[in-house]
Amino acid sequence: MNTISPNTQAILLLTAPLILGKGSPSFDLLTTKEYNQLARYLWQIERQPSDLLSTNAEELIKECSSIISHERLTNLLTRGFLLSQVIEHWQSHSIWVISRADKAYPKLLKQKLKDQSPPILYGCGNLDLLNSGGLAVIGSRKIDNSIYDYSNNIGKLAARFGTKVISGGAKGVDQAAMYGALHEEGYVCEVMAENLERAVLDADRRKYLMSGNLILVSAYDPKAGFNVGHAMQRNKLIYALSDASLVVASDFNKGGTWAGAVEQLDKLKFVPVYVRLDNESKGLRELYNKGAILWPNPQDTNSFRQIFDTTNLPTNNNLNLSLFDQEDIINEFKVSDIAHQNITNAIDEFKKPHTPSATNTMEIEVQKPADELFEFAANLILSLLNTPLKDSEIAQVLNISLAQTKLWLGRLVEEKRIEKKNKPVTYVRKKL
């Protein structure tokens, strides 16, 4: 049974409706933007959300009143009894809850959505499935038998090649692909915008939840009903949790499938967007014109893996996977000559083509864009840490947010590539 951490309990009190039944009272909850402002402030003063629930929290609440009013914070944080009732209800339905403060929170969401990632995630099933990426299969609800069979076969194909399917779970394309994968003992992440609690009790899903092949996840209260805004936000999560996406069917210029794909192609550009070849579908044709890639119908392991290889995409794709432009970095960073040269050397080293070792040419692991970005940033950070620096100094040199700097520094400490010193807190490159 999922144990809800103190930080997550605090975040639930601040941001979640805590719906117990019909007629549950409404509260002036913090929006994601407001919560981010509060969380950022707590981080800056080296506190965390759970401190708002401590015995001496009143002083901290007053200190935070410049961000969120004292009255509003107090009203939200005094819902402890309601929270205990709701948690008991969730746990009786095998529903877990995690927050951005928890280690189990999917890294893919933090990497792609950054501070727009949902503060809270609810779900049921194998949490390990949240971080494994996969193929998002997306499409219309109203489809004919041929498109249903096509979508179902895509799910089977993904299962055969050991790739998880990410689905919105709606009738039509989503469920066809989802059950195609599950019937082949594959893995599925169903991202929901409504009625999570009802889905947990659904007999068709239940057996796959029990077997560990299915995970249900939602950014919204398990009892929340349909909401257009939630459905649109859910689309972002589907793309963000995947490594590549396939749009099987779409109307033109209307509907959630179209809107989500266009947002991905024109703005977000998280992952490659493929479309099924269908000259009669204006929706798919226009998505192709916007930069989507024709689905290559892979039939073997190697061709299927190439779908996820962002280093070798067809030229039609407009996916923005470039890291940084060297001139922009040098122009924007106001650093000393030594730091300037260290950064230049790190960029030059990163740009060099790497030839695989002759002793290890059997299989080359495809590195994900997020991992490439981290390695690039890590090289820059390591080049600066020949002498101890504070996180704020590193953020200033690299011209990035303090929050992002702390995330990268934390990962480098975990990987034992740098050391964290105390009094004052600084970071330095680990000596070999």
Coordinates of N, CA and C in Angstrom, one line a residue, residues 82-298:
L82 N -10.5 16.0 6.9 CA -11.0 15.6 5.6 C -10.0 14.8 4.8
L83 N -8.7 15.3 4.9 CA -7.7 14.6 4.2 C -7.5 13.1 4.7
S84 N -7.6 12.9 6.0 CA -7.5 11.6 6.5 C -8.6 10.7 6.0
Q85 N -9.8 11.2 5.9 CA -11.0 10.4 5.4 C -10.8 10.1 3.9
V86 N -10.3 11.0 3.2 CA -10.1 10.8 1.7 C -9.0 9.8 1.5
I87 N -7.9 9.9 2.2 CA -6.8 9.0 2.0 C -7.3 7.5 2.3
E88 N -8.0 7.4 3.4 CA -8.5 6.1 3.8 C -9.4 5.5 2.6
H89 N -10.2 6.4 2.0 CA -11.1 5.9 0.9 C -10.3 5.5 -0.3
W90 N -9.3 6.3 -0.6 CA -8.4 6.0 -1.8 C -7.7 4.7 -1.5
Q91 N -7.2 4.5 -0.4 CA -6.4 3.3 -0.1 C -7.3 2.0 -0.1
S92 N -8.6 2.2 0.2 CA -9.5 1.1 0.1 C -9.8 0.7 -1.3
H93 N -9.5 1.6 -2.2 CA -9.6 1.3 -3.7 C -8.3 1.1 -4.4
S94 N -7.2 0.9 -3.6 CA -5.9 0.7 -4.1 C -5.4 1.8 -4.9
I95 N -5.8 3.0 -4.6 CA -5.4 4.2 -5.3 C -4.2 4.8 -4.6
W96 N -3.1 5.0 -5.2 CA -1.9 5.7 -4.6 C -1.9 7.2 -5.0
V97 N -1.1 7.9 -4.3 CA -0.9 9.4 -4.5 C 0.5 9.7 -4.4
I98 N 1.1 10.4 -5.4 CA 2.4 10.9 -5.3 C 2.5 12.4 -5.7
S99 N 3.5 13.1 -5.2 CA 3.6 14.5 -5.6 C 5.0 14.7 -6.2
R100 N 5.2 16.0 -6.7 CA 6.5 16.3 -7.3 C 7.6 16.2 -6.3
A101 N 7.3 16.2 -5.0 CA 8.3 16.1 -4.0 C 8.8 14.7 -3.7
D102 N 8.1 13.7 -4.3 CA 8.4 12.3 -4.1 C 9.3 11.7 -5.2
K103 N 10.2 10.8 -4.8 CA 11.2 10.2 -5.7 C 10.5 9.4 -6.8
A104 N 9.3 8.9 -6.5 CA 8.6 8.1 -7.5 C 7.9 8.9 -8.6
Y105 N 7.9 10.2 -8.4 CA 7.3 11.1 -9.4 C 8.0 10.9 -10.8
P106 N 7.3 10.7 -11.9 CA 8.0 10.5 -13.2 C 9.0 11.6 -13.6
K107 N 10.2 11.2 -13.8 CA 11.2 12.2 -14.3 C 10.9 12.8 -15.6
L108 N 10.2 12.0 -16.5 CA 9.8 12.4 -17.8 C 9.0 13.7 -17.7
L109 N 8.0 13.7 -16.8 CA 7.2 14.9 -16.6 C 8.0 16.1 -16.2
K110 N 8.9 15.9 -15.2 CA 9.7 17.0 -14.7 C 10.6 17.6 -15.8
Q111 N 11.1 16.6 -16.6 CA 12.1 17.1 -17.7 C 11.4 17.8 -18.8
K112 N 10.2 17.4 -19.2 CA 9.5 18.0 -20.3 C 8.5 19.1 -19.9
L113 N 7.8 18.9 -18.9 CA 6.8 19.9 -18.5 C 7.4 20.9 -17.5
K114 N 8.5 20.6 -16.9 CA 9.1 21.5 -15.9 C 8.1 21.9 -14.8
D115 N 8.0 23.2 -14.6 CA 7.2 23.7 -13.5 C 5.7 23.6 -13.9
Q116 N 5.4 23.2 -15.1 CA 4.0 22.9 -15.5 C 3.5 21.5 -15.2
S117 N 4.5 20.7 -14.7 CA 4.1 19.3 -14.3 C 3.1 19.3 -13.2
P118 N 2.1 18.4 -13.1 CA 1.1 18.5 -12.1 C 1.7 18.3 -10.7
P119 N 1.3 19.1 -9.7 CA 1.9 18.9 -8.4 C 1.5 17.6 -7.8
I120 N 0.4 17.0 -8.2 CA -0.1 15.7 -7.6 C -0.5 14.8 -8.7
L121 N -0.1 13.5 -8.6 CA -0.6 12.4 -9.5 C -1.3 11.4 -8.6
Y122 N -2.5 10.9 -9.1 CA -3.2 9.8 -8.5 C -3.1 8.6 -9.5
G123 N -3.2 7.4 -8.9 CA -3.1 6.3 -9.8 C -3.4 5.0 -9.2
C124 N -3.3 4.0 -10.0 CA -3.4 2.6 -9.5 C -2.6 1.7 -10.4
G125 N -1.9 0.8 -9.8 CA -1.0 -0.1 -10.6 C 0.4 0.1 -10.3
N126 N 1.2 -0.6 -11.2 CA 2.7 -0.7 -11.1 C 3.3 0.7 -11.3
L127 N 3.8 1.3 -10.2 CA 4.5 2.7 -10.4 C 5.7 2.6 -11.2
D128 N 6.4 1.5 -11.3 CA 7.6 1.4 -12.1 C 7.3 1.7 -13.6
L129 N 6.1 1.5 -14.0 CA 5.7 1.8 -15.4 C 5.7 3.3 -15.8
L130 N 5.7 4.1 -14.8 CA 5.6 5.6 -15.1 C 6.9 6.1 -15.8
N131 N 8.0 5.5 -15.5 CA 9.3 6.1 -16.0 C 9.9 5.4 -17.1
S132 N 9.2 4.5 -17.8 CA 9.8 3.7 -18.8 C 9.6 4.2 -20.2
G133 N 8.9 5.4 -20.4 CA 8.7 5.9 -21.8 C 7.8 5.0 -22.5
G134 N 7.9 5.0 -23.9 CA 7.0 4.2 -24.7 C 6.4 4.9 -25.9
L135 N 5.4 4.3 -26.5 CA 4.8 4.8 -27.7 C 3.4 5.3 -27.3
A136 N 3.1 6.6 -27.5 CA 1.8 7.1 -27.3 C 1.0 6.8 -28.6
V137 N -0.2 6.2 -28.5 CA -1.1 5.9 -29.6 C -2.3 6.7 -29.4
I138 N -2.6 7.6 -30.3 CA -3.6 8.6 -30.1 C -4.6 8.6 -31.3
G139 N -5.9 8.9 -31.1 CA -6.8 9.0 -32.2 C -8.2 9.2 -31.8
S140 N -9.1 9.3 -32.8 CA -10.5 9.6 -32.6 C -11.3 8.6 -31.9
R141 N -12.4 9.0 -31.3 CA -13.3 8.0 -30.6 C -14.1 7.3 -31.7
K142 N -14.7 8.0 -32.7 CA -15.5 7.4 -33.7 C -14.7 6.9 -34.8
I143 N -14.6 5.6 -34.9 CA -13.7 5.0 -35.9 C -14.4 3.7 -36.5
D144 N -14.1 3.4 -37.7 CA -14.7 2.1 -38.3 C -13.8 0.9 -37.9
N145 N -14.3 -0.2 -38.4 CA -13.6 -1.5 -38.0 C -12.2 -1.6 -38.5
S146 N -11.9 -1.0 -39.6 CA -10.6 -1.1 -40.2 C -9.6 -0.3 -39.3
I147 N -10.0 0.8 -38.9 CA -9.1 1.6 -38.0 C -9.0 1.0 -36.7
Y148 N -10.0 0.4 -36.2 CA -10.0 -0.3 -34.9 C -8.9 -1.4 -35.0
D149 N -9.0 -2.2 -36.0 CA -8.1 -3.3 -36.2 C -6.7 -2.8 -36.3
Y150 N -6.5 -1.7 -37.1 CA -5.2 -1.1 -37.3 C -4.6 -0.7 -35.9
S151 N -5.4 0.0 -35.1 CA -4.9 0.4 -33.8 C -4.6 -0.7 -32.9
N152 N -5.5 -1.7 -32.9 CA -5.3 -2.9 -32.1 C -3.9 -3.6 -32.5
N153 N -3.6 -3.7 -33.8 CA -2.4 -4.3 -34.2 C -1.2 -3.5 -33.8
I154 N -1.3 -2.2 -33.7 CA -0.2 -1.3 -33.3 C 0.1 -1.7 -31.8
G155 N -0.9 -1.9 -31.0 CA -0.7 -2.3 -29.6 C 0.0 -3.6 -29.5
K156 N -0.4 -4.6 -30.4 CA 0.2 -5.9 -30.4 C 1.7 -5.8 -30.8
L157 N 1.9 -4.9 -31.8 CA 3.3 -4.7 -32.3 C 4.2 -4.2 -31.2
A158 N 3.7 -3.2 -30.5 CA 4.5 -2.6 -29.4 C 4.8 -3.7 -28.3
A159 N 3.8 -4.5 -28.0 CA 4.0 -5.5 -27.0 C 5.0 -6.5 -27.4
R160 N 5.0 -6.9 -28.7 CA 5.9 -7.8 -29.3 C 7.3 -7.4 -29.1
F161 N 7.5 -6.1 -29.3 CA 8.9 -5.5 -29.2 C 9.2 -4.9 -27.9
G162 N 8.4 -5.2 -26.9 CA 8.7 -4.8 -25.5 C 8.6 -3.3 -25.2
T163 N 7.7 -2.6 -26.0 CA 7.5 -1.2 -25.8 C 6.2 -0.9 -25.1
K164 N 6.2 -0.1 -24.1 CA 4.9 0.2 -23.4 C 4.1 1.2 -24.3
V165 N 2.8 1.0 -24.3 CA 1.8 1.9 -25.0 C 1.3 2.9 -23.9
I166 N 1.3 4.2 -24.3 CA 0.7 5.2 -23.5 C -0.6 5.6 -24.2
S167 N -1.7 5.6 -23.5 CA -3.0 5.7 -24.1 C -3.9 6.7 -23.2
G168 N -4.8 7.4 -23.8 CA -5.8 8.2 -23.1 C -6.9 7.4 -22.6
G169 N -7.0 6.1 -23.1 CA -8.1 5.2 -22.6 C -9.5 5.5 -23.1
A170 N -9.6 6.4 -24.0 CA -11.0 6.7 -24.6 C -11.4 5.6 -25.5
K171 N -12.7 5.5 -25.8 CA -13.2 4.6 -26.8 C -12.6 4.9 -28.1
G172 N -12.5 3.9 -29.0 CA -12.0 4.1 -30.3 C -10.5 3.7 -30.4
V173 N -9.7 4.6 -30.9 CA -8.3 4.3 -31.2 C -7.6 3.9 -29.9
D174 N -7.8 4.8 -28.8 CA -7.1 4.6 -27.6 C -7.2 3.2 -27.0
Q175 N -8.5 2.8 -26.8 CA -8.8 1.5 -26.2 C -8.4 0.3 -27.1
A176 N -8.5 0.5 -28.4 CA -8.1 -0.5 -29.4 C -6.6 -0.8 -29.2
A177 N -5.7 0.2 -29.2 CA -4.3 0.0 -29.0 C -4.0 -0.5 -27.6
M178 N -4.7 0.0 -26.6 CA -4.4 -0.4 -25.2 C -4.7 -1.9 -25.0
Y179 N -5.8 -2.4 -25.5 CA -6.2 -3.8 -25.3 C -5.4 -4.7 -26.2
G180 N -5.0 -4.1 -27.4 CA -4.1 -4.9 -28.3 C -2.8 -5.3 -27.6
A181 N -2.3 -4.3 -26.9 CA -1.0 -4.5 -26.1 C -1.2 -5.5 -24.9
L182 N -2.3 -5.2 -24.2 CA -2.6 -6.0 -23.0 C -2.9 -7.5 -23.3
H183 N -3.6 -7.7 -24.4 CA -3.9 -9.1 -24.8 C -2.7 -9.9 -25.2
E184 N -1.6 -9.1 -25.5 CA -0.3 -9.8 -25.9 C 0.7 -9.8 -24.7
E185 N 0.1 -9.5 -23.5 CA 0.9 -9.4 -22.3 C 1.9 -8.3 -22.3
G186 N 1.6 -7.2 -23.1 CA 2.4 -6.0 -23.1 C 2.1 -5.1 -21.9
Y187 N 2.7 -3.9 -21.9 CA 2.5 -3.0 -20.8 C 1.8 -1.7 -21.4
V188 N 0.9 -1.1 -20.5 CA 0.2 0.0 -20.9 C 0.1 1.0 -19.7
C189 N 0.3 2.3 -20.1 CA 0.0 3.4 -19.1 C -1.2 4.2 -19.7
E190 N -2.3 4.1 -18.9 CA -3.5 4.8 -19.3 C -3.6 6.1 -18.5
V191 N -3.5 7.2 -19.3 CA -3.5 8.6 -18.7 C -5.0 9.1 -18.7
M192 N -5.5 9.3 -17.5 CA -7.0 9.6 -17.4 C -7.2 11.1 -17.1
A193 N -8.3 11.6 -17.6 CA -8.7 13.0 -17.2 C -9.9 13.0 -16.3
E194 N -10.5 11.8 -16.1 CA -11.8 11.7 -15.3 C -12.0 10.3 -14.8
N195 N -12.8 10.3 -13.7 CA -13.3 9.0 -13.2 C -12.3 7.9 -13.0
L196 N -11.2 8.3 -12.4 CA -10.1 7.3 -12.1 C -10.7 6.2 -11.1
E197 N -11.5 6.6 -10.1 CA -12.0 5.6 -9.2 C -12.9 4.6 -9.8
R198 N -13.7 5.0 -10.8 CA -14.6 4.1 -11.5 C -13.7 3.1 -12.4
A199 N -12.7 3.6 -13.0 CA -11.8 2.8 -13.8 C -11.1 1.7 -13.0
V200 N -10.7 2.1 -11.8 CA -10.0 1.1 -10.9 C -10.9 -0.1 -10.7
L201 N -12.2 0.1 -10.6 CA -13.2 -1.0 -10.3 C -13.7 -1.7 -11.6
D202 N -13.3 -1.2 -12.7 CA -13.7 -1.9 -14.0 C -13.1 -3.3 -14.1
A203 N -13.9 -4.3 -14.4 CA -13.4 -5.6 -14.4 C -12.4 -5.9 -15.5
D204 N -12.6 -5.2 -16.7 CA -11.6 -5.4 -17.8 C -10.2 -4.9 -17.5
R205 N -10.2 -3.8 -16.7 CA -8.9 -3.3 -16.3 C -8.3 -4.0 -15.1
R206 N -9.2 -4.4 -14.2 CA -8.7 -4.9 -12.9 C -7.7 -6.0 -13.1
K207 N -8.0 -7.0 -14.0 CA -7.0 -8.1 -14.0 C -5.7 -7.7 -14.5
Y208 N -5.6 -6.7 -15.4 CA -4.3 -6.2 -15.8 C -3.6 -5.4 -14.8
L209 N -4.4 -4.7 -14.0 CA -3.8 -4.0 -12.8 C -3.2 -4.9 -11.9
M210 N -3.9 -6.0 -11.6 CA -3.4 -7.1 -10.7 C -2.1 -7.8 -11.2
S211 N -2.1 -7.9 -12.5 CA -0.9 -8.6 -13.1 C 0.3 -7.7 -13.3
G212 N 0.1 -6.4 -13.1 CA 1.3 -5.5 -13.2 C 1.5 -5.0 -14.6
N213 N 0.6 -5.3 -15.6 CA 0.7 -4.9 -17.0 C 0.1 -3.5 -17.2
L214 N -0.7 -3.0 -16.3 CA -1.4 -1.8 -16.6 C -1.2 -0.8 -15.4
I215 N -1.0 0.4 -15.7 CA -1.0 1.5 -14.7 C -2.0 2.6 -15.1
L216 N -2.8 3.0 -14.2 CA -3.7 4.1 -14.5 C -3.1 5.3 -13.7
V217 N -3.2 6.5 -14.4 CA -2.6 7.7 -13.7 C -3.4 8.9 -14.1
S218 N -3.6 9.8 -13.2 CA -4.4 11.0 -13.5 C -3.9 12.2 -12.6
A219 N -4.0 13.4 -13.2 CA -3.6 14.6 -12.4 C -4.8 15.1 -11.7
Y220 N -5.9 14.4 -11.7 CA -7.2 15.0 -11.2 C -7.8 14.0 -10.1
D221 N -8.5 14.6 -9.2 CA -9.1 13.8 -8.1 C -9.8 12.5 -8.7
P222 N -9.6 11.4 -8.0 CA -10.2 10.1 -8.5 C -11.7 10.2 -8.7
K223 N -12.4 11.1 -8.1 CA -13.9 11.2 -8.3 C -14.2 12.3 -9.3
A224 N -13.3 13.0 -9.9 CA -13.5 14.1 -10.8 C -14.2 13.6 -12.1
G225 N -15.2 14.3 -12.5 CA -15.9 14.0 -13.7 C -15.3 14.7 -14.9
F226 N -16.0 14.6 -16.1 CA -15.5 15.1 -17.3 C -15.3 16.7 -17.2
N227 N -14.2 17.1 -17.8 CA -14.0 18.6 -17.8 C -13.1 18.8 -19.1
V228 N -13.5 19.7 -20.0 CA -12.8 19.9 -21.2 C -11.4 20.3 -21.0
G229 N -11.2 21.2 -20.0 CA -9.8 21.7 -19.7 C -8.9 20.5 -19.2
H230 N -9.5 19.7 -18.4 CA -8.7 18.5 -17.9 C -8.3 17.6 -19.1
A231 N -9.2 17.4 -20.0 CA -9.0 16.5 -21.2 C -7.8 17.1 -22.0
M232 N -7.8 18.4 -22.2 CA -6.8 19.0 -23.0 C -5.4 18.9 -22.3
Q233 N -5.4 19.1 -21.0 CA -4.2 19.0 -20.2 C -3.7 17.6 -20.2
R234 N -4.6 16.6 -20.2 CA -4.2 15.2 -20.2 C -3.4 14.9 -21.4
N235 N -3.7 15.5 -22.6 CA -3.0 15.3 -23.8 C -1.5 15.6 -23.6
K236 N -1.2 16.7 -22.9 CA 0.2 17.0 -22.7 C 0.9 15.9 -21.9
L237 N 0.2 15.3 -20.9 CA 0.8 14.2 -20.1 C 1.1 13.0 -21.0
I238 N 0.2 12.7 -21.9 CA 0.4 11.5 -22.7 C 1.7 11.7 -23.6
Y239 N 1.8 12.8 -24.2 CA 3.0 13.1 -25.0 C 4.3 13.1 -24.1
A240 N 4.2 13.7 -22.9 CA 5.3 13.9 -22.1 C 5.8 12.6 -21.5
L241 N 4.9 11.6 -21.3 CA 5.3 10.3 -20.8 C 5.8 9.3 -21.8
S242 N 5.8 9.8 -23.1 CA 6.2 8.9 -24.2 C 7.6 9.3 -24.8
D243 N 8.1 8.4 -25.6 CA 9.3 8.6 -26.4 C 9.0 9.0 -27.8
A244 N 7.8 8.6 -28.3 CA 7.4 8.8 -29.7 C 5.9 8.7 -29.6
S245 N 5.2 9.3 -30.7 CA 3.7 9.2 -30.7 C 3.2 8.9 -32.1
L246 N 2.1 8.2 -32.2 CA 1.5 7.9 -33.4 C 0.0 8.3 -33.4
V247 N -0.4 9.2 -34.3 CA -1.8 9.6 -34.5 C -2.4 8.7 -35.5
V248 N -3.3 7.9 -35.1 CA -3.9 6.9 -36.1 C -5.1 7.6 -36.8
A249 N -5.9 8.4 -36.2 CA -7.0 9.0 -36.8 C -7.3 10.4 -36.2
S250 N -7.7 11.4 -37.0 CA -7.9 12.7 -36.4 C -8.8 13.5 -37.4
D251 N -9.8 14.2 -36.8 CA -10.6 15.2 -37.5 C -9.7 16.3 -37.9
F252 N -10.1 17.1 -38.8 CA -9.4 18.3 -39.2 C -9.9 19.5 -38.4
N253 N -8.9 20.2 -37.7 CA -9.2 21.4 -37.1 C -10.3 21.4 -36.0
K254 N -10.5 20.2 -35.4 CA -11.4 20.1 -34.3 C -11.1 18.9 -33.5
G255 N -11.5 18.9 -32.2 CA -11.4 17.7 -31.4 C -10.0 17.7 -30.6
G256 N -10.0 16.9 -29.6 CA -8.8 16.9 -28.7 C -7.6 16.2 -29.4
T257 N -7.8 15.2 -30.2 CA -6.7 14.6 -30.9 C -6.0 15.6 -31.8
W258 N -6.7 16.4 -32.6 CA -6.2 17.4 -33.5 C -5.4 18.5 -32.6
A259 N -6.1 19.0 -31.6 CA -5.6 20.1 -30.8 C -4.3 19.6 -30.1
G260 N -4.3 18.4 -29.6 CA -3.1 17.9 -28.9 C -1.9 17.7 -29.8
A261 N -2.2 17.2 -31.0 CA -1.1 16.9 -32.0 C -0.5 18.2 -32.5
V262 N -1.4 19.2 -32.8 CA -1.0 20.5 -33.3 C -0.1 21.2 -32.2
E263 N -0.6 21.2 -31.0 CA 0.2 21.8 -29.9 C 1.6 21.1 -29.8
Q264 N 1.6 19.8 -30.0 CA 2.9 19.1 -29.9 C 3.8 19.5 -31.1
L265 N 3.3 19.6 -32.3 CA 4.1 20.0 -33.5 C 4.5 21.4 -33.5
D266 N 3.6 22.3 -33.1 CA 3.8 23.8 -33.2 C 4.5 24.4 -32.0
K267 N 4.3 23.8 -30.9 CA 4.8 24.5 -29.6 C 5.7 23.6 -28.7
L268 N 5.1 22.5 -28.3 CA 5.8 21.7 -27.2 C 6.9 20.9 -27.7
K269 N 6.7 20.1 -28.8 CA 7.8 19.4 -29.5 C 8.5 18.5 -28.5
F270 N 7.8 17.7 -27.7 CA 8.4 16.8 -26.8 C 9.0 15.6 -27.5
V271 N 8.2 15.0 -28.4 CA 8.6 13.8 -29.0 C 8.2 13.8 -30.5
P272 N 8.8 12.9 -31.3 CA 8.4 12.8 -32.7 C 6.9 12.4 -32.8
V273 N 6.2 13.0 -33.7 CA 4.8 12.8 -34.0 C 4.7 12.1 -35.3
Y274 N 4.2 10.8 -35.3 CA 4.0 10.1 -36.5 C 2.5 10.1 -36.9
V275 N 2.2 9.9 -38.1 CA 0.8 9.8 -38.6 C 0.6 8.6 -39.5
R276 N -0.5 8.0 -39.4 CA -0.8 6.8 -40.3 C -1.0 7.4 -41.7
L277 N -0.5 6.6 -42.7 CA -0.6 7.0 -44.1 C -2.1 6.8 -44.5
D278 N -2.8 7.9 -44.8 CA -4.2 7.8 -45.3 C -4.5 9.0 -46.0
N279 N -4.4 8.9 -47.4 CA -4.7 10.1 -48.2 C -6.1 10.6 -48.1
E280 N -7.0 9.8 -47.6 CA -8.4 10.2 -47.5 C -8.7 11.0 -46.3
S281 N -7.8 11.0 -45.3 CA -8.0 11.7 -44.1 C -7.4 13.1 -44.1
K282 N -8.2 14.1 -44.2 CA -7.7 15.5 -44.2 C -7.0 15.8 -42.9
G283 N -7.5 15.3 -41.8 CA -6.8 15.6 -40.5 C -5.4 15.1 -40.5
L284 N -5.2 13.9 -40.9 CA -3.8 13.3 -40.9 C -2.9 14.0 -42.0
R285 N -3.5 14.3 -43.1 CA -2.8 15.0 -44.2 C -2.3 16.3 -43.7
E286 N -3.1 17.1 -43.0 CA -2.7 18.4 -42.5 C -1.7 18.3 -41.4
L287 N -1.8 17.3 -40.6 CA -0.8 17.1 -39.5 C 0.6 16.8 -40.2
Y288 N 0.5 16.0 -41.3 CA 1.8 15.8 -42.0 C 2.3 17.1 -42.6
N289 N 1.5 17.9 -43.1 CA 1.9 19.2 -43.6 C 2.5 20.1 -42.5
K290 N 2.1 19.9 -41.3 CA 2.6 20.7 -40.2 C 3.9 20.1 -39.6
G291 N 4.3 19.0 -40.1 CA 5.6 18.4 -39.7 C 5.6 17.0 -39.1
A292 N 4.4 16.4 -39.1 CA 4.4 15.0 -38.6 C 5.1 14.1 -39.6
I293 N 5.5 12.9 -39.1 CA 6.2 12.0 -39.9 C 5.3 10.8 -40.3
L294 N 5.4 10.3 -41.5 CA 4.6 9.2 -41.9 C 5.1 7.9 -41.2
W295 N 4.2 7.2 -40.6 CA 4.5 6.0 -39.9 C 5.1 5.0 -40.8
P296 N 6.3 4.4 -40.5 CA 7.0 3.5 -41.5 C 6.5 2.1 -41.4
N297 N 5.5 1.8 -40.6 CA 5.0 0.4 -40.5 C 6.2 -0.6 -40.2
P298 N 6.9 -0.5 -39.1 CA 8.0 -1.4 -38.8 C 7.5 -2.8 -38.6

